[in-house]
Amino acid sequence: MVGSHVRRFAGRGTACALVLGLTACGSSSSSQEDGVVTVSVNGLPPETQAIDRQNFEDDIAAFEAAHPDIRIDAREGLMDPETFTAKLAGGQLEDVFYVYFTDPAGLIERGQAADITDYLDEFPELADVRPELRDVFRDDEGRAYGLPTGNYSMGLLYNRELFREAGLDPDQPPETWDEVRTAAREISALGEDIVGFADYSKNNQGGWHLTAWIYSMGGQVAERDGDGWRAAFDDEAGRAALEALHAMRWEDDSMGTRQLLEIADVQRMMGSGQLGMYLAGPDNIPTIVKQFEREYDEFGLAAMPGEATLGGGDGFMVNPDASPEEIRAGLTWVRWKYLNPEREEEVTRNAVEAGIPVGLPQPNLWQGESQRIVDAIHEEYANVPLENYQPFLDRADEVEVLVEPPNAQQIYTVLDGVMQAVLTEENADLDRLLSDAADRVDDILATVR
């Protein structure tokens, strides 16, 4: 939700473009002339992001030079659920369009994406993409409707120096919530200005993190109920999450007295050296280092305590009205630009020259030989301390990654109130909080199919 995976609805590109001398609108811009297929794609950075836009345009030029039978009609904008259906119905949807991991299931169910299964045999390299990521784009019968191009999952970000000062081993961070609680007490004991553990509780970020807590306890926030959905957190896992938060806040006093925090507050605490731990994805580390003039070796990243975590990502799907030639051309573009270990060294070298961190543990898209290739390149060019993130990687296969529930933002608004009550009311009725919130979430999910 926050960080590199935030939904950012960039300005839309022009509705019509002149392609190969033909006036074209929406997906109809794709055409074939003299054996050349033009395919429209979105994801072009806006002009306000000059460097990113230039890099994107340079990639188009390189791709077209290597694939003279394909032309790319690139447009600004990402996935906007509020306008998607209208764009599709009006012929304005690009042939290849960007989605978040929360989108494919609904699009597949409504027939709003093309089945690409029979084309994937032409791209054998994609077999090395992690199967759990590919599954996000599959239906119940295993048919494929898209490709993942990025992923993240939440872990435990911590201050290695505060761990040392508290007598804790920064190379052996907590793996369970009991261990988190113990470490938070030890860190908080370092001084009045030091907080052992912090968490969000407003602007939907509290609900986002509470979802991760519930997942880690073995629970779900929403589950299928016949043809619909229902709230699923008014159970043992939900209570365990609230009890752990309540204990750290009120029994241990390891979360500090200042509450109603959001991501900027917590990052500021970590950046000032006053916070021991908080839940975050790897992308938080460069943000803290850059904004607060810290060093990468000050921070470590562990896997989410417990058995599961909240994760997400993005990818591309294909317009259901696309022709076979357009589908094939679109997949060729996605594979070349986003899923191409053969370009990894060039991309990585350019990132290092631009001062972009190389060596963070995500995105993590590959397995098998492709993963070995990518890992070797990242190790060669790494400009961050890889060993500080090894605890995150060591437990990666043990911690299941679950995506956000349907209507996530509306649900997070409700769960914000739960987090706020637990962290600001010592006598909060945890059972009542869960029950009332579940009733409200059931209403939110009533329209989801």
CSV table of C-alpha atoms in Angstrom, one decimal:
chain,number,residue,atom,x,y,z
A,1,MET,CA,0.0,0.0,0.0
A,2,VAL,CA,2.7,2.5,0.9
A,3,GLY,CA,6.1,2.7,-0.8
A,4,SER,CA,7.0,1.5,-4.3
A,5,HIS,CA,3.8,-0.5,-4.4
A,6,VAL,CA,1.4,2.4,-3.7
A,7,ARG,CA,-1.4,2.8,-6.2
A,8,ARG,CA,-0.4,5.9,-8.1
A,9,PHE,CA,-2.9,6.9,-10.8
A,10,ALA,CA,-0.7,8.9,-13.1
A,11,GLY,CA,-2.1,11.3,-15.7
A,12,ARG,CA,-3.6,9.5,-18.7
A,13,GLY,CA,-2.0,9.7,-22.0
A,14,THR,CA,-3.9,11.1,-25.0
A,15,ALA,CA,-6.9,9.0,-26.0
A,16,CYS,CA,-5.8,8.9,-29.6
A,17,ALA,CA,-2.5,8.5,-31.3
A,18,LEU,CA,-1.2,8.4,-34.9
A,19,VAL,CA,0.3,5.0,-35.5
A,20,LEU,CA,1.8,4.0,-38.8
A,21,GLY,CA,-0.1,6.7,-40.5
A,22,LEU,CA,-3.4,5.4,-39.2
A,23,THR,CA,-5.6,7.4,-36.8
A,24,ALA,CA,-6.2,5.2,-33.8
A,25,CYS,CA,-8.0,5.2,-30.5
A,26,GLY,CA,-7.7,2.8,-27.5
A,27,SER,CA,-7.0,-0.8,-28.3
A,28,SER,CA,-7.9,-0.2,-31.9
A,29,SER,CA,-4.6,1.6,-32.3
A,30,SER,CA,-3.0,-1.9,-32.7
A,31,SER,CA,-2.6,-2.7,-36.4
A,32,GLN,CA,-0.7,-4.7,-38.9
A,33,GLU,CA,0.9,-3.2,-41.9
A,34,ASP,CA,3.6,-4.9,-44.0
A,35,GLY,CA,4.0,-7.5,-41.3
A,36,VAL,CA,4.5,-5.0,-38.5
A,37,VAL,CA,2.2,-5.2,-35.4
A,38,THR,CA,1.6,-2.1,-33.3
A,39,VAL,CA,0.6,-2.8,-29.7
A,40,SER,CA,-0.6,-0.2,-27.2
A,41,VAL,CA,0.8,-0.5,-23.6
A,42,ASN,CA,0.5,1.6,-20.5
A,43,GLY,CA,2.9,2.4,-17.7
A,44,LEU,CA,4.8,5.2,-19.5
A,45,PRO,CA,6.0,7.5,-16.7
A,46,PRO,CA,4.6,11.1,-16.9
A,47,GLU,CA,6.7,14.0,-18.1
A,48,THR,CA,7.2,15.1,-14.5
A,49,GLN,CA,9.4,12.0,-14.1
A,50,ALA,CA,11.8,13.0,-16.7
A,51,ILE,CA,14.5,10.4,-16.1
A,52,ASP,CA,12.1,7.5,-15.7
A,53,ARG,CA,10.3,8.5,-18.9
A,54,GLN,CA,13.5,8.8,-20.9
A,55,ASN,CA,14.6,5.3,-19.7
A,56,PHE,CA,11.2,3.9,-20.8
A,57,GLU,CA,11.5,5.6,-24.2
A,58,ASP,CA,15.1,4.3,-24.5
A,59,ASP,CA,13.8,0.8,-23.8
A,60,ILE,CA,11.2,1.1,-26.5
A,61,ALA,CA,13.8,2.2,-29.0
A,62,ALA,CA,16.1,-0.8,-28.1
A,63,PHE,CA,13.1,-3.2,-28.2
A,64,GLU,CA,11.9,-2.1,-31.6
A,65,ALA,CA,15.5,-2.3,-32.9
A,66,ALA,CA,15.6,-5.9,-31.8
A,67,HIS,CA,12.1,-6.7,-32.9
A,68,PRO,CA,11.5,-4.8,-36.2
A,69,ASP,CA,8.1,-6.5,-36.6
A,70,ILE,CA,6.7,-4.9,-33.5
A,71,ARG,CA,5.9,-1.2,-32.7
A,72,ILE,CA,5.1,0.0,-29.1
A,73,ASP,CA,2.4,2.7,-28.6
A,74,ALA,CA,3.2,3.6,-25.0
A,75,ARG,CA,0.8,5.6,-22.9
A,76,GLU,CA,0.8,7.1,-19.4
A,77,GLY,CA,-1.4,5.8,-16.6
A,78,LEU,CA,-1.8,2.6,-14.6
A,79,MET,CA,-4.7,0.6,-13.4
A,80,ASP,CA,-7.7,2.6,-12.2
A,81,PRO,CA,-10.6,0.2,-11.2
A,82,GLU,CA,-13.1,3.1,-11.3
A,83,THR,CA,-12.5,3.7,-15.0
A,84,PHE,CA,-11.4,0.3,-16.2
A,85,THR,CA,-14.7,-1.1,-17.3
A,86,ALA,CA,-15.7,2.0,-19.2
A,87,LYS,CA,-12.4,2.1,-21.0
A,88,LEU,CA,-12.8,-1.6,-22.0
A,89,ALA,CA,-16.3,-1.1,-23.2
A,90,GLY,CA,-15.4,2.1,-25.1
A,91,GLY,CA,-12.4,0.6,-26.9
A,92,GLN,CA,-10.0,2.8,-24.9
A,93,LEU,CA,-8.2,0.1,-23.0
A,94,GLU,CA,-4.6,-0.6,-24.0
A,95,ASP,CA,-3.8,-4.0,-25.5
A,96,VAL,CA,-1.4,-4.6,-22.6
A,97,PHE,CA,-2.3,-3.1,-19.3
A,98,TYR,CA,-0.8,-2.8,-15.9
A,99,VAL,CA,-2.5,-4.4,-12.8
A,100,TYR,CA,-1.9,-4.9,-9.1
A,101,PHE,CA,-2.1,-8.3,-7.6
A,102,THR,CA,-5.5,-7.5,-6.2
A,103,ASP,CA,-7.0,-7.0,-9.7
A,104,PRO,CA,-6.5,-10.3,-11.7
A,105,ALA,CA,-9.1,-12.5,-9.9
A,106,GLY,CA,-12.0,-10.2,-10.6
A,107,LEU,CA,-10.9,-9.4,-14.1
A,108,ILE,CA,-10.6,-13.1,-14.9
A,109,GLU,CA,-14.0,-13.9,-13.4
A,110,ARG,CA,-15.6,-11.1,-15.4
A,111,GLY,CA,-13.9,-12.1,-18.7
A,112,GLN,CA,-12.1,-8.8,-18.9
A,113,ALA,CA,-8.6,-10.2,-19.8
A,114,ALA,CA,-7.4,-12.5,-22.5
A,115,ASP,CA,-6.4,-16.1,-21.9
A,116,ILE,CA,-2.7,-16.2,-22.8
A,117,THR,CA,-2.1,-19.9,-21.8
A,118,ASP,CA,-1.5,-21.2,-25.3
A,119,TYR,CA,1.0,-18.5,-26.1
A,120,LEU,CA,3.3,-19.1,-23.1
A,121,ASP,CA,5.0,-22.1,-24.8
A,122,GLU,CA,6.6,-19.6,-27.1
A,123,PHE,CA,8.3,-18.0,-24.0
A,124,PRO,CA,10.0,-21.0,-22.2
A,125,GLU,CA,12.1,-18.6,-20.2
A,126,LEU,CA,9.0,-17.6,-18.2
A,127,ALA,CA,8.9,-21.1,-16.7
A,128,ASP,CA,11.4,-19.8,-14.2
A,129,VAL,CA,9.1,-17.1,-12.8
A,130,ARG,CA,8.1,-18.1,-9.3
A,131,PRO,CA,5.0,-20.3,-9.5
A,132,GLU,CA,3.2,-18.6,-6.6
A,133,LEU,CA,3.5,-15.3,-8.5
A,134,ARG,CA,2.2,-16.8,-11.7
A,135,ASP,CA,-0.7,-18.3,-9.8
A,136,VAL,CA,-2.0,-14.8,-9.1
A,137,PHE,CA,-2.9,-14.6,-12.8
A,138,ARG,CA,-4.5,-18.0,-13.1
A,139,ASP,CA,-8.1,-19.2,-12.8
A,140,ASP,CA,-9.3,-22.2,-10.9
A,141,GLU,CA,-8.5,-24.4,-13.9
A,142,GLY,CA,-4.9,-23.2,-14.1
A,143,ARG,CA,-5.4,-21.1,-17.3
A,144,ALA,CA,-3.1,-18.0,-17.4
A,145,TYR,CA,-4.3,-14.4,-18.0
A,146,GLY,CA,-1.2,-12.3,-17.2
A,147,LEU,CA,2.3,-12.1,-16.0
A,148,PRO,CA,3.8,-10.8,-12.8
A,149,THR,CA,6.5,-8.2,-13.1
A,150,GLY,CA,7.1,-7.1,-9.5
A,151,ASN,CA,6.5,-8.3,-5.9
A,152,TYR,CA,6.9,-7.3,-2.3
A,153,SER,CA,6.1,-8.8,1.1
A,154,MET,CA,6.2,-7.3,4.5
A,155,GLY,CA,9.0,-8.1,7.0
A,156,LEU,CA,10.5,-6.8,10.2
A,157,LEU,CA,12.8,-3.8,9.7
A,158,TYR,CA,15.1,-3.1,12.6
A,159,ASN,CA,17.9,-0.9,13.8
A,160,ARG,CA,21.0,-3.0,14.2
A,161,GLU,CA,22.8,-0.6,16.5
A,162,LEU,CA,19.9,-0.5,19.0
A,163,PHE,CA,20.0,-4.3,18.9
A,164,ARG,CA,23.6,-4.2,19.9
A,165,GLU,CA,23.1,-1.6,22.6
A,166,ALA,CA,20.3,-3.7,24.1
A,167,GLY,CA,22.4,-6.8,24.2
A,168,LEU,CA,20.6,-8.5,21.2
A,169,ASP,CA,22.3,-10.1,18.3
A,170,PRO,CA,21.5,-8.2,15.1
A,171,ASP,CA,22.3,-11.2,13.0
A,172,GLN,CA,19.7,-13.2,14.9
A,173,PRO,CA,16.5,-11.0,14.8
A,174,PRO,CA,13.1,-12.2,16.2
A,175,GLU,CA,11.3,-15.0,14.3
A,176,THR,CA,8.2,-15.1,16.6
A,177,TRP,CA,5.9,-12.5,18.1
A,178,ASP,CA,7.1,-13.5,21.6
A,179,GLU,CA,10.6,-12.8,20.5
A,180,VAL,CA,9.6,-9.5,19.1
A,181,ARG,CA,7.9,-8.6,22.4
A,182,THR,CA,11.1,-9.5,24.3
A,183,ALA,CA,13.3,-7.5,22.0
A,184,ALA,CA,11.0,-4.5,22.1
A,185,ARG,CA,11.2,-4.5,25.9
A,186,GLU,CA,15.0,-4.7,25.9
A,187,ILE,CA,15.3,-1.8,23.4
A,188,SER,CA,12.7,0.4,25.2
A,189,ALA,CA,14.8,0.0,28.3
A,190,LEU,CA,17.7,1.9,26.7
A,191,GLY,CA,16.1,5.3,27.4
A,192,GLU,CA,12.9,7.4,27.5
A,193,ASP,CA,13.3,8.5,24.0
A,194,ILE,CA,13.7,5.0,22.6
A,195,VAL,CA,10.7,3.0,21.3
A,196,GLY,CA,11.1,-0.7,20.9
A,197,PHE,CA,8.3,-1.3,18.3
A,198,ALA,CA,5.9,1.0,16.5
A,199,ASP,CA,3.0,0.5,14.2
A,200,TYR,CA,0.5,2.5,12.2
A,201,SER,CA,-3.1,3.2,13.0
A,202,LYS,CA,-4.5,5.9,10.7
A,203,ASN,CA,-5.1,6.8,7.0
A,204,ASN,CA,-5.9,3.1,6.2
A,205,GLN,CA,-2.4,2.2,7.1
A,206,GLY,CA,-3.4,0.7,10.5
A,207,GLY,CA,-5.9,-1.6,8.8
A,208,TRP,CA,-3.2,-2.5,6.2
A,209,HIS,CA,-0.8,-3.5,9.0
A,210,LEU,CA,-3.4,-5.2,11.1
A,211,THR,CA,-4.2,-7.4,8.1
A,212,ALA,CA,-0.5,-8.4,8.1
A,213,TRP,CA,-0.7,-9.2,11.8
A,214,ILE,CA,-3.7,-11.4,11.3
A,215,TYR,CA,-2.1,-13.2,8.4
A,216,SER,CA,1.0,-13.9,10.5
A,217,MET,CA,-1.1,-15.4,13.2
A,218,GLY,CA,-2.5,-17.9,10.7
A,219,GLY,CA,-5.8,-16.1,10.0
A,220,GLN,CA,-7.6,-14.4,7.2
A,221,VAL,CA,-9.3,-11.0,6.9
A,222,ALA,CA,-11.8,-12.2,4.3
A,223,GLU,CA,-12.8,-15.6,3.0
A,224,ARG,CA,-15.1,-17.0,0.3
A,225,ASP,CA,-18.6,-17.8,1.4
A,226,GLY,CA,-20.4,-19.5,-1.4
A,227,ASP,CA,-20.5,-17.1,-4.3
A,228,GLY,CA,-19.6,-14.2,-2.1
A,229,TRP,CA,-17.2,-13.1,0.7
A,230,ARG,CA,-17.4,-12.6,4.4
A,231,ALA,CA,-15.2,-11.2,7.2
A,232,ALA,CA,-13.0,-13.9,8.7
A,233,PHE,CA,-10.9,-12.1,11.4
A,234,ASP,CA,-13.3,-12.4,14.4
A,235,ASP,CA,-11.5,-15.6,15.5
A,236,GLU,CA,-8.5,-16.9,17.4
A,237,ALA,CA,-6.0,-15.3,15.0
A,238,GLY,CA,-7.7,-11.9,15.2
A,239,ARG,CA,-7.7,-12.0,18.9
A,240,ALA,CA,-4.1,-13.1,19.1
A,241,ALA,CA,-3.1,-10.1,17.0
A,242,LEU,CA,-4.9,-7.7,19.1
A,243,GLU,CA,-3.7,-9.3,22.4
A,244,ALA,CA,-0.1,-9.0,21.2
A,245,LEU,CA,-0.4,-5.4,20.3
A,246,HIS,CA,-2.3,-4.6,23.5
A,247,ALA,CA,0.3,-6.3,25.6
A,248,MET,CA,3.3,-4.5,24.0
A,249,ARG,CA,1.4,-1.1,24.3
A,250,TRP,CA,0.0,-1.3,27.8
A,251,GLU,CA,1.8,-4.1,29.7
A,252,ASP,CA,5.3,-3.7,28.4
A,253,ASP,CA,5.2,0.0,27.5
A,254,SER,CA,7.5,-0.8,24.5
A,255,MET,CA,5.5,1.0,21.9
A,256,GLY,CA,5.8,4.5,23.4
A,257,THR,CA,3.0,6.8,24.4
A,258,ARG,CA,2.6,8.6,21.1
A,259,GLN,CA,0.1,6.8,18.9
A,260,LEU,CA,-2.1,7.4,15.8
A,261,LEU,CA,1.0,7.1,13.7
A,262,GLU,CA,1.4,6.7,10.0
A,263,ILE,CA,4.3,5.7,7.8
A,264,ALA,CA,6.0,9.1,7.7
A,265,ASP,CA,6.0,9.2,11.5
A,266,VAL,CA,7.5,5.7,11.9
A,267,GLN,CA,10.1,6.3,9.2
A,268,ARG,CA,11.1,9.5,11.0
A,269,MET,CA,11.5,7.6,14.2
A,270,MET,CA,13.6,5.0,12.6
A,271,GLY,CA,15.6,7.6,10.7
A,272,SER,CA,16.4,9.5,13.9
A,273,GLY,CA,17.7,6.4,15.6
A,274,GLN,CA,14.8,6.3,18.2
A,275,LEU,CA,13.0,3.1,17.0
A,276,GLY,CA,14.0,-0.5,17.2
A,277,MET,CA,11.6,-2.3,14.9
A,278,TYR,CA,8.5,-1.9,12.7
A,279,LEU,CA,6.8,-3.9,9.9
A,280,ALA,CA,7.9,-2.9,6.4
A,281,GLY,CA,8.9,-4.0,3.0
A,282,PRO,CA,12.5,-3.7,1.8
A,283,ASP,CA,11.7,-0.6,-0.1
A,284,ASN,CA,11.5,1.3,3.2
A,285,ILE,CA,15.2,1.0,3.7
A,286,PRO,CA,16.4,3.3,0.8
A,287,THR,CA,13.7,5.8,1.8
A,288,ILE,CA,15.0,6.1,5.3
A,289,VAL,CA,18.6,6.2,4.2
A,290,LYS,CA,18.0,9.0,1.7
A,291,GLN,CA,15.6,11.1,3.7
A,292,PHE,CA,17.5,11.0,7.0
A,293,GLU,CA,21.1,10.7,5.7
A,294,ARG,CA,21.6,7.3,7.3
A,295,GLU,CA,23.8,4.4,6.2
A,296,TYR,CA,22.6,1.1,4.8
A,297,ASP,CA,24.6,-0.9,7.3
A,298,GLU,CA,22.6,0.6,10.2
A,299,PHE,CA,19.5,-1.4,9.2
A,300,GLY,CA,18.5,-5.1,9.0
A,301,LEU,CA,15.5,-6.9,7.6
A,302,ALA,CA,14.0,-10.1,9.0
A,303,ALA,CA,11.1,-12.1,7.7
A,304,MET,CA,7.6,-11.5,9.2
A,305,PRO,CA,7.3,-13.3,12.5
A,306,GLY,CA,4.8,-16.1,12.4
A,307,GLU,CA,3.6,-18.2,9.4
A,308,ALA,CA,2.4,-15.7,6.8
A,309,THR,CA,2.7,-12.1,5.7
A,310,LEU,CA,0.9,-9.6,3.6
A,311,GLY,CA,2.4,-9.1,0.1
A,312,GLY,CA,1.5,-7.8,-3.2
A,313,GLY,CA,2.9,-6.8,-6.5
A,314,ASP,CA,2.1,-5.9,-10.1
A,315,GLY,CA,2.1,-7.3,-13.6
A,316,PHE,CA,0.4,-7.0,-17.0
A,317,MET,CA,-2.7,-8.5,-18.5
A,318,VAL,CA,-4.0,-8.4,-22.1
A,319,ASN,CA,-7.1,-6.8,-23.5
A,320,PRO,CA,-9.7,-9.6,-24.2
A,321,ASP,CA,-10.3,-8.1,-27.6
A,322,ALA,CA,-6.7,-8.3,-28.7
A,323,SER,CA,-5.9,-10.4,-31.7
A,324,PRO,CA,-3.5,-13.3,-31.6
A,325,GLU,CA,-0.8,-11.2,-33.2
A,326,GLU,CA,-1.3,-8.4,-30.7
A,327,ILE,CA,-1.2,-10.9,-27.8
A,328,ARG,CA,2.0,-12.4,-29.0
A,329,ALA,CA,3.6,-8.9,-29.6
A,330,GLY,CA,2.4,-7.7,-26.2
A,331,LEU,CA,3.9,-10.7,-24.4
A,332,THR,CA,7.1,-10.3,-26.3
A,333,TRP,CA,7.3,-6.7,-24.9
A,334,VAL,CA,6.5,-7.7,-21.3
A,335,ARG,CA,9.0,-10.5,-21.4
A,336,TRP,CA,11.8,-8.4,-22.9
A,337,LYS,CA,11.3,-5.3,-20.7
A,338,TYR,CA,10.3,-6.7,-17.3
A,339,LEU,CA,11.1,-10.5,-17.2
A,340,ASN,CA,14.5,-10.7,-18.9
A,341,PRO,CA,17.5,-12.1,-17.0
A,342,GLU,CA,19.6,-11.5,-20.1
A,343,ARG,CA,19.2,-7.7,-19.6
A,344,GLU,CA,19.8,-7.9,-15.8
A,345,GLU,CA,23.4,-6.9,-15.9
A,346,GLU,CA,22.8,-3.9,-18.1
A,347,VAL,CA,19.9,-2.8,-16.0
A,348,THR,CA,21.8,-3.4,-12.7
A,349,ARG,CA,24.9,-1.5,-14.0
A,350,ASN,CA,22.8,1.5,-14.9
A,351,ALA,CA,21.1,1.4,-11.5
A,352,VAL,CA,24.4,1.5,-9.7
A,353,GLU,CA,25.6,4.4,-11.9
A,354,ALA,CA,22.3,6.3,-11.0
A,355,GLY,CA,22.8,5.7,-7.3
A,356,ILE,CA,19.9,3.2,-7.0
A,357,PRO,CA,20.4,0.5,-4.3
A,358,VAL,CA,21.2,-2.9,-5.7
A,359,GLY,CA,21.0,-6.0,-3.4
A,360,LEU,CA,17.7,-5.5,-1.6
A,361,PRO,CA,15.9,-8.8,-1.3
A,362,GLN,CA,12.9,-7.8,-3.5
A,363,PRO,CA,11.5,-7.8,-6.1
A,364,ASN,CA,12.2,-11.5,-6.1
A,365,LEU,CA,10.6,-12.9,-9.3
A,366,TRP,CA,12.7,-15.9,-10.2
A,367,GLN,CA,13.6,-19.5,-9.4
A,368,GLY,CA,16.0,-22.0,-11.0
A,369,GLU,CA,18.7,-20.9,-13.4
A,370,SER,CA,17.2,-17.5,-13.9
A,371,GLN,CA,17.4,-16.9,-10.1
A,372,ARG,CA,21.0,-18.0,-10.1
A,373,ILE,CA,21.8,-15.6,-12.9
A,374,VAL,CA,20.1,-12.6,-11.2
A,375,ASP,CA,21.6,-13.4,-7.8
A,376,ALA,CA,25.1,-13.6,-9.2
A,377,ILE,CA,24.7,-10.2,-10.9
A,378,HIS,CA,23.2,-8.5,-7.9
A,379,GLU,CA,26.0,-9.9,-5.7
A,380,GLU,CA,28.7,-8.6,-8.1
A,381,TYR,CA,27.2,-5.1,-8.3
A,382,ALA,CA,25.7,-4.9,-4.7
A,383,ASN,CA,26.1,-1.5,-3.1
A,384,VAL,CA,24.2,-2.4,0.1
A,385,PRO,CA,25.1,-4.9,2.8
A,386,LEU,CA,23.6,-8.2,1.6
A,387,GLU,CA,24.3,-9.9,4.9
A,388,ASN,CA,21.9,-7.5,6.7
A,389,TYR,CA,19.0,-9.0,4.7
A,390,GLN,CA,19.9,-12.6,5.0
A,391,PRO,CA,17.4,-13.2,7.9
A,392,PHE,CA,14.6,-12.1,5.6
A,393,LEU,CA,15.8,-14.6,2.9
A,394,ASP,CA,16.5,-17.4,5.3
A,395,ARG,CA,12.8,-17.7,6.2
A,396,ALA,CA,11.3,-16.7,2.9
A,397,ASP,CA,10.2,-20.2,2.1
A,398,GLU,CA,8.6,-20.7,5.5
A,399,VAL,CA,6.4,-17.6,5.4
A,400,GLU,CA,3.5,-17.7,3.1
A,401,VAL,CA,2.7,-14.5,1.2
A,402,LEU,CA,-1.0,-13.6,1.0
A,403,VAL,CA,-2.5,-10.8,-1.0
A,404,GLU,CA,-4.8,-8.0,0.2
A,405,PRO,CA,-8.5,-8.8,0.7
A,406,PRO,CA,-11.2,-7.6,-1.8
A,407,ASN,CA,-12.2,-4.0,-1.3
A,408,ALA,CA,-9.1,-3.7,0.7
A,409,GLN,CA,-9.1,0.1,1.2
A,410,GLN,CA,-12.7,0.1,2.6
A,411,ILE,CA,-11.8,-2.7,4.9
A,412,TYR,CA,-8.6,-0.9,6.1
A,413,THR,CA,-10.7,2.1,7.1
A,414,VAL,CA,-12.7,-0.1,9.4
A,415,LEU,CA,-9.6,-1.9,10.8
A,416,ASP,CA,-7.9,1.5,11.4
A,417,GLY,CA,-10.5,2.0,14.2
A,418,VAL,CA,-9.6,-1.3,15.7
A,419,MET,CA,-5.9,-0.5,15.8
A,420,GLN,CA,-6.6,3.0,17.2
A,421,ALA,CA,-8.7,1.6,20.0
A,422,VAL,CA,-6.2,-1.1,21.0
A,423,LEU,CA,-3.3,1.4,21.1
A,424,THR,CA,-5.1,4.3,22.8
A,425,GLU,CA,-7.6,2.6,25.1
A,426,GLU,CA,-6.1,0.5,27.9
A,427,ASN,CA,-9.4,-1.1,28.7
A,428,ALA,CA,-10.5,-1.7,25.1
A,429,ASP,CA,-12.9,-4.6,24.7
A,430,LEU,CA,-11.0,-6.7,22.1
A,431,ASP,CA,-13.9,-9.2,21.5
A,432,ARG,CA,-16.3,-6.3,20.9
A,433,LEU,CA,-13.9,-4.5,18.6
A,434,LEU,CA,-13.5,-7.7,16.4
A,435,SER,CA,-17.2,-8.4,16.4
A,436,ASP,CA,-18.3,-4.9,15.4
A,437,ALA,CA,-15.6,-4.6,12.8
A,438,ALA,CA,-16.6,-7.9,11.3
A,439,ASP,CA,-20.2,-6.8,10.9
A,440,ARG,CA,-19.1,-3.7,9.1
A,441,VAL,CA,-16.7,-5.6,6.8
A,442,ASP,CA,-19.5,-8.1,6.0
A,443,ASP,CA,-21.5,-5.1,4.6
A,444,ILE,CA,-18.4,-4.0,2.6
A,445,LEU,CA,-18.0,-7.4,1.1
A,446,ALA,CA,-21.7,-8.0,0.4
A,447,THR,CA,-21.3,-6.7,-3.2
A,448,VAL,CA,-18.1,-8.6,-4.0
A,449,ARG,CA,-18.5,-11.5,-6.3
